[in-house]
Amino acid sequence: DQQVKQNSPSLSVQEGRISILNCDYTNSMFDYFLWYKKYPAEGPTFLISISSIKDKNEDGRFTVFLNKSAKHLSLHIVPSQPGDSAVYFCAASAIDDKIIFGKGTRLHILP
Amino acid sequence: DAGVIQSPRHEVTEMGQEVTLRCKPISGHNSLFWYRQTMMRGLELLIYFNNNVPIDDSGMPEDRFSAKMPNASFSTLKIQPSEPRDSAVYFCASSFSPSSYSQQFFGPGTRLTVL
């Protein structure tokens, strides 16, 4: 039973446009959420996180939005660049508990 | 500064053989995690250690899998005997603490193929 769900296996976006990656979770005890980015033949790298006390966190071109009532979070990338083509993993954890990852969404930035 | 080091990067073996994956965490990190990535299940945590002690091995699929951390700078994940369904990419990650607030740094992974 997947506690963290990324329902879109892949997404294609034109360079310069906004990329929106979505993630849903089922465990109401989750209080910390993360996004990791993964290039081929490399390990995932941390991108951005958000605590449940916030509904938005921004870092440069990357913004994560959290909707606790809907148990939904999203990652916005504006503007999208070719180097953003990668697999993005959504992850979540409860207090002092392990991180649960989703299956990932492959983002393709089209020239 | 070296990141997490994993070896081998690729491993091809036959069903029934023993496979040992190795990991060297970042110096100074106290927590070490083993993950497995598959298309079907995504990235799943197998086991993690804190200060060389296994804390949570509930993700280990079955008794064929075992992991050790004999010292702060080395860990192994062993599969014996290996089966085709074990084919996946195995990642090792390390962090200062097991808390999710402590950023995990991943190694490049070992791609395992069991024929």
PDB file of C-alpha atoms in Angstrom:
ATOM      1  CA  ASP A   1       0.000   0.000   0.000  1.00  0.00           C
ATOM      2  CA  GLN A   2       1.674   3.160  -1.251  1.00  0.00           C
ATOM      3  CA  GLN A   3       1.568   5.896   1.374  1.00  0.00           C
ATOM      4  CA  VAL A   4       3.151   8.392  -1.029  1.00  0.00           C
ATOM      5  CA  LYS A   5       1.708   8.420  -4.522  1.00  0.00           C
ATOM      6  CA  GLN A   6       3.010  10.048  -7.666  1.00  0.00           C
ATOM      7  CA  ASN A   7       0.344   9.200 -10.184  1.00  0.00           C
ATOM      8  CA  SER A   8       2.096  10.627 -13.228  1.00  0.00           C
ATOM      9  CA  PRO A   9       5.003   8.399 -14.294  1.00  0.00           C
ATOM     10  CA  SER A  10       6.168  11.030 -16.757  1.00  0.00           C
ATOM     11  CA  LEU A  11       5.626  14.634 -17.755  1.00  0.00           C
ATOM     12  CA  SER A  12       6.805  16.670 -20.743  1.00  0.00           C
ATOM     13  CA  VAL A  13       7.090  20.452 -20.554  1.00  0.00           C
ATOM     14  CA  GLN A  14       8.347  23.058 -22.992  1.00  0.00           C
ATOM     15  CA  GLU A  15      11.526  24.858 -21.985  1.00  0.00           C
ATOM     16  CA  GLY A  16      10.694  28.157 -20.306  1.00  0.00           C
ATOM     17  CA  ARG A  17       7.249  27.049 -19.178  1.00  0.00           C
ATOM     18  CA  ILE A  18       6.154  25.963 -15.720  1.00  0.00           C
ATOM     19  CA  SER A  19       6.565  22.333 -14.650  1.00  0.00           C
ATOM     20  CA  ILE A  20       4.136  21.084 -12.001  1.00  0.00           C
ATOM     21  CA  LEU A  21       4.779  17.742 -10.358  1.00  0.00           C
ATOM     22  CA  ASN A  22       2.102  16.351  -8.079  1.00  0.00           C
ATOM     23  CA  CYS A  23       2.153  14.066  -5.080  1.00  0.00           C
ATOM     24  CA  ASP A  24      -0.553  12.661  -2.809  1.00  0.00           C
ATOM     25  CA  TYR A  25      -0.143  10.991   0.568  1.00  0.00           C
ATOM     26  CA  THR A  26      -2.397   8.928   2.755  1.00  0.00           C
ATOM     27  CA  ASN A  27      -0.812   9.048   6.216  1.00  0.00           C
ATOM     28  CA  SER A  28      -2.154  11.996   8.235  1.00  0.00           C
ATOM     29  CA  MET A  29       0.796  11.629  10.633  1.00  0.00           C
ATOM     30  CA  PHE A  30       3.257  12.838   7.988  1.00  0.00           C
ATOM     31  CA  ASP A  31       4.618  16.205   9.012  1.00  0.00           C
ATOM     32  CA  TYR A  32       7.637  16.697   6.784  1.00  0.00           C
ATOM     33  CA  PHE A  33       7.799  16.484   3.022  1.00  0.00           C
ATOM     34  CA  LEU A  34      10.714  16.415   0.634  1.00  0.00           C
ATOM     35  CA  TRP A  35      11.506  16.373  -3.059  1.00  0.00           C
ATOM     36  CA  TYR A  36      14.564  14.618  -4.431  1.00  0.00           C
ATOM     37  CA  LYS A  37      15.889  14.837  -7.970  1.00  0.00           C
ATOM     38  CA  LYS A  38      17.664  12.006  -9.765  1.00  0.00           C
ATOM     39  CA  TYR A  39      19.726  12.002 -12.936  1.00  0.00           C
ATOM     40  CA  PRO A  40      20.512   8.749 -14.793  1.00  0.00           C
ATOM     41  CA  ALA A  41      23.334   6.700 -13.277  1.00  0.00           C
ATOM     42  CA  GLU A  42      23.427   8.939 -10.210  1.00  0.00           C
ATOM     43  CA  GLY A  43      21.855   8.763  -6.772  1.00  0.00           C
ATOM     44  CA  PRO A  44      18.956  11.012  -5.780  1.00  0.00           C
ATOM     45  CA  THR A  45      19.873  14.460  -4.471  1.00  0.00           C
ATOM     46  CA  PHE A  46      17.841  16.579  -2.089  1.00  0.00           C
ATOM     47  CA  LEU A  47      15.997  19.429  -3.767  1.00  0.00           C
ATOM     48  CA  ILE A  48      13.580  21.124  -1.389  1.00  0.00           C
ATOM     49  CA  SER A  49      11.452  20.363   1.672  1.00  0.00           C
ATOM     50  CA  ILE A  50       8.489  21.711   3.573  1.00  0.00           C
ATOM     51  CA  SER A  51       7.221  21.286   7.099  1.00  0.00           C
ATOM     52  CA  SER A  52       3.539  20.742   7.784  1.00  0.00           C
ATOM     53  CA  ILE A  53       3.343  24.088   9.610  1.00  0.00           C
ATOM     54  CA  LYS A  54       3.841  25.839   6.280  1.00  0.00           C
ATOM     55  CA  ASP A  55       1.903  25.731   3.043  1.00  0.00           C
ATOM     56  CA  LYS A  56       4.626  27.035   0.765  1.00  0.00           C
ATOM     57  CA  ASN A  57       8.397  26.970   0.540  1.00  0.00           C
ATOM     58  CA  GLU A  58      10.405  28.618  -2.200  1.00  0.00           C
ATOM     59  CA  ASP A  59      14.008  28.182  -3.293  1.00  0.00           C
ATOM     60  CA  GLY A  60      14.930  29.980  -6.478  1.00  0.00           C
ATOM     61  CA  ARG A  61      13.035  28.464  -9.389  1.00  0.00           C
ATOM     62  CA  PHE A  62      11.586  25.737  -7.174  1.00  0.00           C
ATOM     63  CA  THR A  63       8.481  26.105  -5.019  1.00  0.00           C
ATOM     64  CA  VAL A  64       6.717  23.403  -3.051  1.00  0.00           C
ATOM     65  CA  PHE A  65       3.081  23.838  -2.063  1.00  0.00           C
ATOM     66  CA  LEU A  66       1.394  21.789   0.657  1.00  0.00           C
ATOM     67  CA  ASN A  67      -2.358  21.310   1.009  1.00  0.00           C
ATOM     68  CA  LYS A  68      -2.803  19.364   4.227  1.00  0.00           C
ATOM     69  CA  SER A  69      -6.567  19.052   4.011  1.00  0.00           C
ATOM     70  CA  ALA A  70      -6.260  17.426   0.599  1.00  0.00           C
ATOM     71  CA  LYS A  71      -3.114  15.502   1.576  1.00  0.00           C
ATOM     72  CA  HIS A  72      -1.495  16.858  -1.542  1.00  0.00           C
ATOM     73  CA  LEU A  73       1.741  18.578  -2.394  1.00  0.00           C
ATOM     74  CA  SER A  74       3.180  19.884  -5.601  1.00  0.00           C
ATOM     75  CA  LEU A  75       6.529  21.037  -6.903  1.00  0.00           C
ATOM     76  CA  HIS A  76       6.592  23.984  -9.293  1.00  0.00           C
ATOM     77  CA  ILE A  77       9.608  24.721 -11.450  1.00  0.00           C
ATOM     78  CA  VAL A  78       9.593  28.126 -13.142  1.00  0.00           C
ATOM     79  CA  PRO A  79      10.991  28.597 -15.693  1.00  0.00           C
ATOM     80  CA  SER A  80      11.814  25.037 -16.728  1.00  0.00           C
ATOM     81  CA  GLN A  81      15.305  24.476 -18.079  1.00  0.00           C
ATOM     82  CA  PRO A  82      16.886  21.555 -19.977  1.00  0.00           C
ATOM     83  CA  GLY A  83      18.910  20.600 -16.885  1.00  0.00           C
ATOM     84  CA  ASP A  84      15.663  20.000 -15.029  1.00  0.00           C
ATOM     85  CA  SER A  85      15.074  16.830 -17.048  1.00  0.00           C
ATOM     86  CA  ALA A  86      15.313  14.136 -14.396  1.00  0.00           C
ATOM     87  CA  VAL A  87      13.256  11.848 -12.199  1.00  0.00           C
ATOM     88  CA  TYR A  88      11.658  13.625  -9.246  1.00  0.00           C
ATOM     89  CA  PHE A  89      10.807  11.706  -6.079  1.00  0.00           C
ATOM     90  CA  CYS A  90       8.284  12.966  -3.587  1.00  0.00           C
ATOM     91  CA  ALA A  91       8.895  11.797  -0.013  1.00  0.00           C
ATOM     92  CA  ALA A  92       7.295  12.181   3.396  1.00  0.00           C
ATOM     93  CA  SER A  93       7.893  11.281   7.008  1.00  0.00           C
ATOM     94  CA  ALA A  94       6.236  11.430  10.388  1.00  0.00           C
ATOM     95  CA  ILE A  95       8.047  12.871  13.421  1.00  0.00           C
ATOM     96  CA  ASP A  96      11.270  10.947  14.095  1.00  0.00           C
ATOM     97  CA  ASP A  97      10.305   8.297  11.568  1.00  0.00           C
ATOM     98  CA  LYS A  98      11.809   7.062   8.335  1.00  0.00           C
ATOM     99  CA  ILE A  99      11.281   8.721   4.969  1.00  0.00           C
ATOM    100  CA  ILE A 100       8.769   7.122   2.613  1.00  0.00           C
ATOM    101  CA  PHE A 101       9.387   7.760  -1.082  1.00  0.00           C
ATOM    102  CA  GLY A 102       6.996   7.729  -4.019  1.00  0.00           C
ATOM    103  CA  LYS A 103       7.706   5.923  -7.286  1.00  0.00           C
ATOM    104  CA  GLY A 104       8.940   9.065  -9.017  1.00  0.00           C
ATOM    105  CA  THR A 105       7.904  11.186 -12.001  1.00  0.00           C
ATOM    106  CA  ARG A 106      10.177  11.497 -15.026  1.00  0.00           C
ATOM    107  CA  LEU A 107      10.248  15.099 -16.240  1.00  0.00           C
ATOM    108  CA  HIS A 108      11.251  15.835 -19.849  1.00  0.00           C
ATOM    109  CA  ILE A 109      12.001  19.436 -20.747  1.00  0.00           C
ATOM    110  CA  LEU A 110      11.455  19.912 -24.455  1.00  0.00           C
ATOM    111  CA  PRO A 111      13.554  22.414 -26.451  1.00  0.00           C
TER     112      PRO A 111
ATOM    113  CA  ASP B   1      35.251  15.854  -0.302  1.00  0.00           C
ATOM    114  CA  ALA B   2      34.158  12.377  -1.375  1.00  0.00           C
ATOM    115  CA  GLY B   3      30.496  11.561  -1.249  1.00  0.00           C
ATOM    116  CA  VAL B   4      28.976   8.182  -0.503  1.00  0.00           C
ATOM    117  CA  ILE B   5      30.933   5.483  -2.307  1.00  0.00           C
ATOM    118  CA  GLN B   6      29.324   2.280  -3.519  1.00  0.00           C
ATOM    119  CA  SER B   7      30.838  -0.759  -5.166  1.00  0.00           C
ATOM    120  CA  PRO B   8      30.457  -2.404  -7.509  1.00  0.00           C
ATOM    121  CA  ARG B   9      28.564  -0.012  -9.800  1.00  0.00           C
ATOM    122  CA  HIS B  10      27.206  -2.910 -11.821  1.00  0.00           C
ATOM    123  CA  GLU B  11      26.813  -6.541 -10.900  1.00  0.00           C
ATOM    124  CA  VAL B  12      25.558  -9.354 -13.106  1.00  0.00           C
ATOM    125  CA  THR B  13      25.155 -12.730 -11.501  1.00  0.00           C
ATOM    126  CA  GLU B  14      23.289 -15.957 -11.903  1.00  0.00           C
ATOM    127  CA  MET B  15      20.363 -17.076  -9.826  1.00  0.00           C
ATOM    128  CA  GLY B  16      21.481 -18.807  -6.661  1.00  0.00           C
ATOM    129  CA  GLN B  17      24.763 -16.958  -6.331  1.00  0.00           C
ATOM    130  CA  GLU B  18      25.706 -14.798  -3.376  1.00  0.00           C
ATOM    131  CA  VAL B  19      25.912 -11.068  -3.989  1.00  0.00           C
ATOM    132  CA  THR B  20      27.612  -8.530  -1.737  1.00  0.00           C
ATOM    133  CA  LEU B  21      27.136  -4.803  -2.184  1.00  0.00           C
ATOM    134  CA  ARG B  22      29.427  -2.365  -0.423  1.00  0.00           C
ATOM    135  CA  CYS B  23      29.072   1.150   0.867  1.00  0.00           C
ATOM    136  CA  LYS B  24      31.357   3.753   2.400  1.00  0.00           C
ATOM    137  CA  PRO B  25      29.359   6.599   3.980  1.00  0.00           C
ATOM    138  CA  ILE B  26      30.460  10.211   4.208  1.00  0.00           C
ATOM    139  CA  SER B  27      32.963  10.651   7.007  1.00  0.00           C
ATOM    140  CA  GLY B  28      31.298  12.033  10.126  1.00  0.00           C
ATOM    141  CA  HIS B  29      27.835  10.799   9.225  1.00  0.00           C
ATOM    142  CA  ASN B  30      26.285   8.611  11.912  1.00  0.00           C
ATOM    143  CA  SER B  31      23.377   7.122   9.989  1.00  0.00           C
ATOM    144  CA  LEU B  32      23.431   4.830   6.988  1.00  0.00           C
ATOM    145  CA  PHE B  33      20.506   3.717   4.846  1.00  0.00           C
ATOM    146  CA  TRP B  34      20.096   0.998   2.201  1.00  0.00           C
ATOM    147  CA  TYR B  35      17.412   1.560  -0.456  1.00  0.00           C
ATOM    148  CA  ARG B  36      16.227  -0.427  -3.447  1.00  0.00           C
ATOM    149  CA  GLN B  37      14.747   1.147  -6.564  1.00  0.00           C
ATOM    150  CA  THR B  38      12.459  -0.767  -8.915  1.00  0.00           C
ATOM    151  CA  MET B  39       9.931   0.343 -11.501  1.00  0.00           C
ATOM    152  CA  MET B  40       7.105  -1.338  -9.632  1.00  0.00           C
ATOM    153  CA  ARG B  41       7.834  -0.146  -6.105  1.00  0.00           C
ATOM    154  CA  GLY B  42       9.918   2.966  -6.591  1.00  0.00           C
ATOM    155  CA  LEU B  43      12.484   3.771  -3.922  1.00  0.00           C
ATOM    156  CA  GLU B  44      12.040   1.656  -0.820  1.00  0.00           C
ATOM    157  CA  LEU B  45      13.999   1.667   2.403  1.00  0.00           C
ATOM    158  CA  LEU B  46      15.448  -1.755   3.242  1.00  0.00           C
ATOM    159  CA  ILE B  47      17.309  -1.070   6.476  1.00  0.00           C
ATOM    160  CA  TYR B  48      19.037   1.740   8.318  1.00  0.00           C
ATOM    161  CA  PHE B  49      21.759   1.975  10.916  1.00  0.00           C
ATOM    162  CA  ASN B  50      22.540   4.593  13.515  1.00  0.00           C
ATOM    163  CA  ASN B  51      26.007   4.574  15.064  1.00  0.00           C
ATOM    164  CA  ASN B  52      26.621   1.197  13.379  1.00  0.00           C
ATOM    165  CA  VAL B  53      23.578  -0.392  15.028  1.00  0.00           C
ATOM    166  CA  PRO B  54      20.654  -1.619  12.897  1.00  0.00           C
ATOM    167  CA  ILE B  55      17.581   0.373  13.896  1.00  0.00           C
ATOM    168  CA  ASP B  56      14.887  -0.647  11.440  1.00  0.00           C
ATOM    169  CA  ASP B  57      15.129  -3.642   9.118  1.00  0.00           C
ATOM    170  CA  SER B  58      11.405  -3.962   8.463  1.00  0.00           C
ATOM    171  CA  GLY B  59      11.964  -3.221   4.784  1.00  0.00           C
ATOM    172  CA  MET B  60      14.275  -6.187   4.220  1.00  0.00           C
ATOM    173  CA  PRO B  61      12.273  -8.400   1.860  1.00  0.00           C
ATOM    174  CA  GLU B  62      13.161 -11.758   3.333  1.00  0.00           C
ATOM    175  CA  ASP B  63      15.823 -13.794   5.083  1.00  0.00           C
ATOM    176  CA  ARG B  64      17.904 -13.967   1.928  1.00  0.00           C
ATOM    177  CA  PHE B  65      18.844 -10.350   2.586  1.00  0.00           C
ATOM    178  CA  SER B  66      21.249  -9.320   5.347  1.00  0.00           C
ATOM    179  CA  ALA B  67      23.151  -6.132   6.123  1.00  0.00           C
ATOM    180  CA  LYS B  68      26.051  -5.345   8.380  1.00  0.00           C
ATOM    181  CA  MET B  69      27.918  -2.275   9.504  1.00  0.00           C
ATOM    182  CA  PRO B  70      31.095  -3.425  11.240  1.00  0.00           C
ATOM    183  CA  ASN B  71      32.429   0.111  11.634  1.00  0.00           C
ATOM    184  CA  ALA B  72      31.512   3.726  10.935  1.00  0.00           C
ATOM    185  CA  SER B  73      33.063   3.728   7.486  1.00  0.00           C
ATOM    186  CA  PHE B  74      31.772   0.528   5.915  1.00  0.00           C
ATOM    187  CA  SER B  75      28.560  -1.373   5.344  1.00  0.00           C
ATOM    188  CA  THR B  76      27.539  -4.386   3.278  1.00  0.00           C
ATOM    189  CA  LEU B  77      24.256  -5.652   1.913  1.00  0.00           C
ATOM    190  CA  LYS B  78      24.296  -9.346   1.102  1.00  0.00           C
ATOM    191  CA  ILE B  79      21.806 -11.404  -0.861  1.00  0.00           C
ATOM    192  CA  GLN B  80      22.155 -15.155  -0.576  1.00  0.00           C
ATOM    193  CA  PRO B  81      20.888 -16.872  -2.641  1.00  0.00           C
ATOM    194  CA  SER B  82      20.043 -14.257  -5.261  1.00  0.00           C
ATOM    195  CA  GLU B  83      16.913 -14.500  -7.425  1.00  0.00           C
ATOM    196  CA  PRO B  84      15.908 -12.742 -10.671  1.00  0.00           C
ATOM    197  CA  ARG B  85      13.321 -10.647  -8.802  1.00  0.00           C
ATOM    198  CA  ASP B  86      16.177  -9.087  -6.814  1.00  0.00           C
ATOM    199  CA  SER B  87      17.270  -7.266  -9.964  1.00  0.00           C
ATOM    200  CA  ALA B  88      17.145  -3.552  -9.118  1.00  0.00           C
ATOM    201  CA  VAL B  89      19.310  -0.556  -8.348  1.00  0.00           C
ATOM    202  CA  TYR B  90      20.495  -0.538  -4.749  1.00  0.00           C
ATOM    203  CA  PHE B  91      21.390   2.788  -3.156  1.00  0.00           C
ATOM    204  CA  CYS B  92      23.263   3.539   0.003  1.00  0.00           C
ATOM    205  CA  ALA B  93      22.741   6.899   1.701  1.00  0.00           C
ATOM    206  CA  SER B  94      24.192   8.547   4.789  1.00  0.00           C
ATOM    207  CA  SER B  95      23.274  11.459   7.035  1.00  0.00           C
ATOM    208  CA  PHE B  96      24.269  13.042  10.324  1.00  0.00           C
ATOM    209  CA  SER B  97      21.248  11.568  12.083  1.00  0.00           C
ATOM    210  CA  PRO B  98      18.363   9.189  11.331  1.00  0.00           C
ATOM    211  CA  SER B  99      15.873  12.039  11.586  1.00  0.00           C
ATOM    212  CA  SER B 100      14.144  12.903   8.325  1.00  0.00           C
ATOM    213  CA  TYR B 101      15.184  16.519   8.972  1.00  0.00           C
ATOM    214  CA  SER B 102      18.793  15.480   8.463  1.00  0.00           C
ATOM    215  CA  GLN B 103      19.547  15.525   4.751  1.00  0.00           C
ATOM    216  CA  GLN B 104      20.418  12.165   3.275  1.00  0.00           C
ATOM    217  CA  PHE B 105      23.225  11.968   0.733  1.00  0.00           C
ATOM    218  CA  PHE B 106      22.958   9.118  -1.736  1.00  0.00           C
ATOM    219  CA  GLY B 107      25.667   7.126  -3.445  1.00  0.00           C
ATOM    220  CA  PRO B 108      25.565   6.454  -7.211  1.00  0.00           C
ATOM    221  CA  GLY B 109      23.948   3.056  -6.708  1.00  0.00           C
ATOM    222  CA  THR B 110      24.717  -0.528  -7.685  1.00  0.00           C
ATOM    223  CA  ARG B 111      22.729  -1.901 -10.607  1.00  0.00           C
ATOM    224  CA  LEU B 112      22.158  -5.592  -9.894  1.00  0.00           C
ATOM    225  CA  THR B 113      21.046  -8.013 -12.573  1.00  0.00           C
ATOM    226  CA  VAL B 114      20.271 -11.577 -11.560  1.00  0.00           C
ATOM    227  CA  LEU B 115      19.922 -13.922 -14.527  1.00  0.00           C
TER     228      LEU B 115
END
